[in-house]
Coordinates of C-alpha atoms in Angstrom, one line a residue:
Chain A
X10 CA -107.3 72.1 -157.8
X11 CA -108.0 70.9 -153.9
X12 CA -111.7 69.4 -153.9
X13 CA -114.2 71.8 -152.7
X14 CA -114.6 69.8 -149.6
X15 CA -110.6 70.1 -148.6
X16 CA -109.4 72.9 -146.7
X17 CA -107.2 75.3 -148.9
X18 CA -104.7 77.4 -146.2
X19 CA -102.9 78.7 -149.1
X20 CA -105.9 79.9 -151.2
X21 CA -107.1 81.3 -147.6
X22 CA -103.8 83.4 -147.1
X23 CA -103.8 85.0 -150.1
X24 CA -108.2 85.6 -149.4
X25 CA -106.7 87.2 -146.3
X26 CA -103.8 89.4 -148.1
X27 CA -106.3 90.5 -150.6
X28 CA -108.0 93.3 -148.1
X29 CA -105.5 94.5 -146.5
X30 CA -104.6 95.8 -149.7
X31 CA -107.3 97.5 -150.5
X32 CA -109.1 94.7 -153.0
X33 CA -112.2 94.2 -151.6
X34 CA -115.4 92.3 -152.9
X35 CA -113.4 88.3 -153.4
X36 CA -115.7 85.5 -151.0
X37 CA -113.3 82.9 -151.7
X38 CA -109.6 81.9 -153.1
X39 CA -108.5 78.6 -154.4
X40 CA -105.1 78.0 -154.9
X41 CA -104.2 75.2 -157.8
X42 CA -101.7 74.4 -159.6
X43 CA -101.0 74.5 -163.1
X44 CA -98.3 71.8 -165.5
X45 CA -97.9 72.8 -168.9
X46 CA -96.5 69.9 -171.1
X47 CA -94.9 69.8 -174.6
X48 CA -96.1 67.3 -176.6
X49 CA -94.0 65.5 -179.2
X50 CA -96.3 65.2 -182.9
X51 CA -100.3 65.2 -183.1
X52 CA -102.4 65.3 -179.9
X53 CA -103.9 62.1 -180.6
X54 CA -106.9 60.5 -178.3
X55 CA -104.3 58.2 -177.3
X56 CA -102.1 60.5 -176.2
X57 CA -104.7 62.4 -174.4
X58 CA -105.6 59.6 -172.8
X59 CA -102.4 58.9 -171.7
X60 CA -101.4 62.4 -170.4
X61 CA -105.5 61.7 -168.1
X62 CA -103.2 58.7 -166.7
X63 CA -100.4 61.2 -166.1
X64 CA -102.5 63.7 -164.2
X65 CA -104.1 60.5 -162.1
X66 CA -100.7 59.1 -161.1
X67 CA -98.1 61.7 -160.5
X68 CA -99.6 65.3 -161.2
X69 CA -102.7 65.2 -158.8
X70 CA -103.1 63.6 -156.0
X71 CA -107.0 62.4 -156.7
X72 CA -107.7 61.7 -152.8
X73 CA -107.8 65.9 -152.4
X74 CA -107.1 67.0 -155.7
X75 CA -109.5 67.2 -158.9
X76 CA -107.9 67.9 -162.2
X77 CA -108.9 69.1 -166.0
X78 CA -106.5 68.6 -169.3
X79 CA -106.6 71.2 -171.5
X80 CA -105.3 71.1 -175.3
X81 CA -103.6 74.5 -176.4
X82 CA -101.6 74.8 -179.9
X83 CA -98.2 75.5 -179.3
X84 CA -97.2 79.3 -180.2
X85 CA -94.2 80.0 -181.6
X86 CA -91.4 81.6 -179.1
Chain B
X287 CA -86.1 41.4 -136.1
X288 CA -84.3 43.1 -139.1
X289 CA -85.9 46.5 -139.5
X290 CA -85.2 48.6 -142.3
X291 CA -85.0 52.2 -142.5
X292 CA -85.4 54.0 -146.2
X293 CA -83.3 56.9 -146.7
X294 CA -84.5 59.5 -149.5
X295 CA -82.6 62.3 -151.0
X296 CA -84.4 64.7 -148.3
X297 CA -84.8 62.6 -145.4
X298 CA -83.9 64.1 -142.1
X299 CA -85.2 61.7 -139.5
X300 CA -83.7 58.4 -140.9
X301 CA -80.6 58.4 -138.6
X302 CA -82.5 58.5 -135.6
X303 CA -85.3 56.3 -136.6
X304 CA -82.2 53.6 -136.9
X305 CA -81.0 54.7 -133.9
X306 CA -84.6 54.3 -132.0
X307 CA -84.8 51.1 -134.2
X308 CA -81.7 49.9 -132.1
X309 CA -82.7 51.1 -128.8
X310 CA -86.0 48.9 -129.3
X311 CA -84.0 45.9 -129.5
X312 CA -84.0 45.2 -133.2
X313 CA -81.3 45.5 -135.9
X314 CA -81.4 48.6 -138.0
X315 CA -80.7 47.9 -142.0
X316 CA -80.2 51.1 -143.9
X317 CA -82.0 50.8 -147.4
X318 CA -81.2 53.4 -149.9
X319 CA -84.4 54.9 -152.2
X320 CA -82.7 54.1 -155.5
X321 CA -82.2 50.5 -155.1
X322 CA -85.2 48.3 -155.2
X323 CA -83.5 45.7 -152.9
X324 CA -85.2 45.0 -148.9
X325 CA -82.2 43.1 -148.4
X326 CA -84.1 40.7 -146.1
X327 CA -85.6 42.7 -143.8
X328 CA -88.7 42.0 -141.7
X329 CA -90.0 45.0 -141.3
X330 CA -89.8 48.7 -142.4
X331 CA -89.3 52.4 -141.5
X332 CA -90.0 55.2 -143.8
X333 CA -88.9 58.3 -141.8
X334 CA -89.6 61.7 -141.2
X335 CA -87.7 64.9 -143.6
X336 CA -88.5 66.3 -146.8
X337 CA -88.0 64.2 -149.5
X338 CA -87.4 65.3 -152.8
X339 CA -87.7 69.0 -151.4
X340 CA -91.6 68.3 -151.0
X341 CA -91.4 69.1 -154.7
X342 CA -94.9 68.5 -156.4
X343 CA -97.0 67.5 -152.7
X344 CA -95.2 65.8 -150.0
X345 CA -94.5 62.3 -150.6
X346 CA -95.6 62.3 -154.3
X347 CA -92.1 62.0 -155.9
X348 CA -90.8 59.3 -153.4
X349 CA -93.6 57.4 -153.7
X350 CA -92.0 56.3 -157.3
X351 CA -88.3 55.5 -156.0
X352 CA -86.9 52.3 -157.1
X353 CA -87.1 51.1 -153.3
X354 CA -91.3 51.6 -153.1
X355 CA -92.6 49.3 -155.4
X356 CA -90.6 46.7 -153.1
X357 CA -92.4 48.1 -150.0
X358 CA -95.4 48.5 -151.7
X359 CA -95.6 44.4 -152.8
X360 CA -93.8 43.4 -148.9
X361 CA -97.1 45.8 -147.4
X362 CA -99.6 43.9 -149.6
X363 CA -97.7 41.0 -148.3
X364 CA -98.2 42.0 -144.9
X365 CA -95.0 43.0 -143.7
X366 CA -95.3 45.7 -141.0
X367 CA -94.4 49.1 -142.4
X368 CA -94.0 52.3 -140.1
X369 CA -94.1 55.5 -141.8
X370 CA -93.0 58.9 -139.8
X371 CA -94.4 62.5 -140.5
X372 CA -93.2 62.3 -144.4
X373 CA -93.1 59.1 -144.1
X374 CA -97.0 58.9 -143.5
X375 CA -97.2 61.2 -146.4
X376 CA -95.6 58.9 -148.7
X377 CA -97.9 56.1 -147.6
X378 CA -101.2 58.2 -148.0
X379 CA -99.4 59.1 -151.8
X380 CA -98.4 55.4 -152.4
X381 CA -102.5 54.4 -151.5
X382 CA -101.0 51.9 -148.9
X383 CA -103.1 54.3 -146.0
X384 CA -106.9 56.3 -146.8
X385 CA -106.7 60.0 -147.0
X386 CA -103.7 62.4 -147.5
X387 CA -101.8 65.4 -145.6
X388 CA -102.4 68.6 -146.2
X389 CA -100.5 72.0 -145.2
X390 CA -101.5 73.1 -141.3
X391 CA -104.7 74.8 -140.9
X392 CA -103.0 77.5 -139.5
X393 CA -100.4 77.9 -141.9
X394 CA -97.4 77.8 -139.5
X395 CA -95.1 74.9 -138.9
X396 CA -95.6 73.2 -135.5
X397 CA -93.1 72.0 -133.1
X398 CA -94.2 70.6 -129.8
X399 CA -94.3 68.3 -127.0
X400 CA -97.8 66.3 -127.9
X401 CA -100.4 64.2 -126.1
X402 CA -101.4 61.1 -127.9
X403 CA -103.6 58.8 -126.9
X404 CA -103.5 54.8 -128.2
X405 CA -106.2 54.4 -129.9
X406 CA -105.6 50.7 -131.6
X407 CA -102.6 48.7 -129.7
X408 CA -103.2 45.6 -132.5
X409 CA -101.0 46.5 -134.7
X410 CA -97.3 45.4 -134.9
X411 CA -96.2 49.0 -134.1
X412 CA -98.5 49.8 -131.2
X413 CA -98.8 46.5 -129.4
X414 CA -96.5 47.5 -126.6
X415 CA -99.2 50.3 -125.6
X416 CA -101.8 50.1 -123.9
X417 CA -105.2 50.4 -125.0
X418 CA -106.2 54.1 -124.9
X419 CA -102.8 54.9 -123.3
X420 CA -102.0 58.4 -123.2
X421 CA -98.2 59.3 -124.4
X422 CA -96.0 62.6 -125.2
X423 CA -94.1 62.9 -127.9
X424 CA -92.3 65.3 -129.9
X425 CA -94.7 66.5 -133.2
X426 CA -93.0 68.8 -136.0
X427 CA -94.6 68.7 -139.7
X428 CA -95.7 71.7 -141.3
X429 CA -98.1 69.2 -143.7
X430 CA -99.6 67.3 -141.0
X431 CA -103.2 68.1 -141.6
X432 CA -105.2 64.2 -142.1
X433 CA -108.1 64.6 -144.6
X434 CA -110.3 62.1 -145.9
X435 CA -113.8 62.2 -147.1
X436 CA -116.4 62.0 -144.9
X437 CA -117.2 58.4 -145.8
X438 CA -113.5 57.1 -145.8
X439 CA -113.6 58.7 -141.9
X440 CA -116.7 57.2 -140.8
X441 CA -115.1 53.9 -142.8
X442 CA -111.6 54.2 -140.7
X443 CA -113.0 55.2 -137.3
X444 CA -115.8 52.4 -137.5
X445 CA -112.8 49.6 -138.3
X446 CA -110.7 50.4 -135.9
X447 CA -108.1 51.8 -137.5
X448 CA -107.4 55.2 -136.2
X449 CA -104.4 54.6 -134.5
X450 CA -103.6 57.8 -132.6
X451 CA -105.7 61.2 -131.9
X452 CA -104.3 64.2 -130.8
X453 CA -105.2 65.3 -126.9
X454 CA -105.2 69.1 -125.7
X455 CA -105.0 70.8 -128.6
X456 CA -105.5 69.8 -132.8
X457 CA -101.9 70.9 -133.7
X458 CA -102.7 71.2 -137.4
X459 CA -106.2 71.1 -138.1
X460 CA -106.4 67.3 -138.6
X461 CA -110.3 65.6 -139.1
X462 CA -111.0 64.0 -136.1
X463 CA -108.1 64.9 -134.0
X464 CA -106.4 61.9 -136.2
X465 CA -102.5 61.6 -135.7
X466 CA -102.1 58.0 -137.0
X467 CA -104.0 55.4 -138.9
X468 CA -103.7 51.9 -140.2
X469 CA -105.0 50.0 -143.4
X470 CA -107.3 47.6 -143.6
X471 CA -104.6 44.8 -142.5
X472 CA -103.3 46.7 -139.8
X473 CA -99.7 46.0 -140.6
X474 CA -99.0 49.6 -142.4
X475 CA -99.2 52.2 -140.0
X476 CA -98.6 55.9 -140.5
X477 CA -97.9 58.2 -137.6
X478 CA -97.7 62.2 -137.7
X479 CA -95.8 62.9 -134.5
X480 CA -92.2 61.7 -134.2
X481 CA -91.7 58.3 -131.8
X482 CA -88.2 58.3 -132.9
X483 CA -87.4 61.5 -131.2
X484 CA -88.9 60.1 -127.9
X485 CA -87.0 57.1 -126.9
X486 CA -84.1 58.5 -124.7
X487 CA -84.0 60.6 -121.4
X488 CA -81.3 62.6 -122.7
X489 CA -83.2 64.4 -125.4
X490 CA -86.9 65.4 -126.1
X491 CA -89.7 64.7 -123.7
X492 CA -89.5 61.3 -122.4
X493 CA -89.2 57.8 -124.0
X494 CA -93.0 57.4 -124.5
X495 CA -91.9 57.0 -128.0
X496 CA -89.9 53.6 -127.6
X497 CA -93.6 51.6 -127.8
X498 CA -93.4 51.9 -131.5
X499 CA -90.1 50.1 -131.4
X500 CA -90.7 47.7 -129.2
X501 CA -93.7 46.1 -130.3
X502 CA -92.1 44.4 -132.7
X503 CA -90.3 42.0 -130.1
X504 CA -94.0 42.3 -127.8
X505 CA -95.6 41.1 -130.9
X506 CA -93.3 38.3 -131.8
X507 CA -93.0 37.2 -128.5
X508 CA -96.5 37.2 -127.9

């Protein structure tokens, strides 16, 4: 997600497109983005810790950009 | 001097940036993103485009071509390095330059004729200026928004290294009016607007532009 302190045009387009039709009542939009990765065997602390690294480096930018990792099982597709 | 230009799968602005790169009395040496060689060059352009389709945030994919961590090392080393428009974005990703770029305030790409003014001529890229000289040339980014926290700004516009600010109007809702800044060194500079596209009668709005390629030479010379 951009930092609270950065500008977000994006999340402010969509804050404008909201009213105009007809949803009313939103005081701000943020506009993120979200990776999903597959992970091969057991989410192990180390591998956690590596995908953190992954999110630092390449996936966010951490000058604007704050970021959370979430674990999910995998479901069955 | 041997000047390199990097050419990304995306880059737009690399052909000219030789050609400028020629026209400010250097030798233009195309380097190629995938290949980690700087075949000898003393100094380097990263120019303007969308590389890798601005996939992930502009700049972030390029950043990890082959041909970066070589200009990473030769910028540590202090060999000047120019980035243009994406360019500049790649060097704010790469952590060579404080802040980043973000989309236009106003949400529309921008394409005009802007005033600059000078606001550091110590570096190796702005040394032909003159000290708050004021210059027109063309700007065209539809990412071109500096941002840095509040302490990095008060940091970069304390030391100097603001390079260029916008005059007339803020084009893209940039802190500070800032068009350019420089690291710590002052040998990496990135630049929003487009010198490149400024350095010949012919086309765009003058040749106010050249400066950027001429300092080189000013600076060796000097």
């Amino acid at each position: 997600m951009p930092k609270p302190e950065i500008l977000d045009p994006q999340g402010k387009a969509v804050q404008g497109a909201l009213p105009r039709l007809g949803f009313t009542g939103v005081t701000d939009v943020r506009q993120g983005k979200r990776f999903e990765l597959e992970i091969e065997g057991e989410v192990t602390d180390t591998v956690l810790a590596e995908v953190e690294k992954m999110a630092e480096t390449l996936l966010s930018n951490p000058v604007i950009e704050n970021y959370t990792v979430l674990v999910e099982e995998s479901v069955e597709r | 001097m041997k000047v390199g230009v990097v050419t990304f799968p995306g880059s737009l602005d690399d052909v000219d940036a030789q050609r400028a790169v020629r026209i400010g009395g250097n030798e233009a040496v195309a380097l190629w993103h995938g290949d980690a060689d700087l075949k000898g060059v003393d100094a380097i352009v990263l120019p303007g485009g969308f590389s890798y389709g601005d996939y992930l945030r502009c700049g972030a994919i390029s950043r990890f071509a082959p041909v970066m961590d070589a200009v990473v090392e030769a910028a540590r080393a202090g060999m000047p390095v120019l980035g243009i428009c994406n360019g500049f974005q790649i060097l704010c990703e790469s952590h060579l330059l404080p802040g980043a770029l973000i989309r236009n305030d106003h949400r529309r790409f921008v394409c005009r004729d802007q005033l600059l003014r000078i606001e550091n001529n110590r570096t190796p890229w702005t040394a032909a200026y003159e000290q708050g000289q004021e210059v027109r040339i063309v700007l065209k980014n539809g990412e071109g928004g500096f941002v840095a926290d509040a302490e990095t700004v008060a940091r970069i516009e304390g030391e100097g290294q603001v390079v260029a600010r916008y005059l007339e109007v803020n084009p893209n809702g940039s802190v500070a009016d800032i068009a350019g800044v420089t690291n710590e060194r002052g040998n990496v500079v990135g630049l929003m607007p487009h010198p490149e596209h400024a350095v010949e009668e012919l086309t765009g709005c003058g040749t106010a532009g050249l400066g950027f390629f001429t300092s080189l030479a000013e600076r060796a010379f000097a």
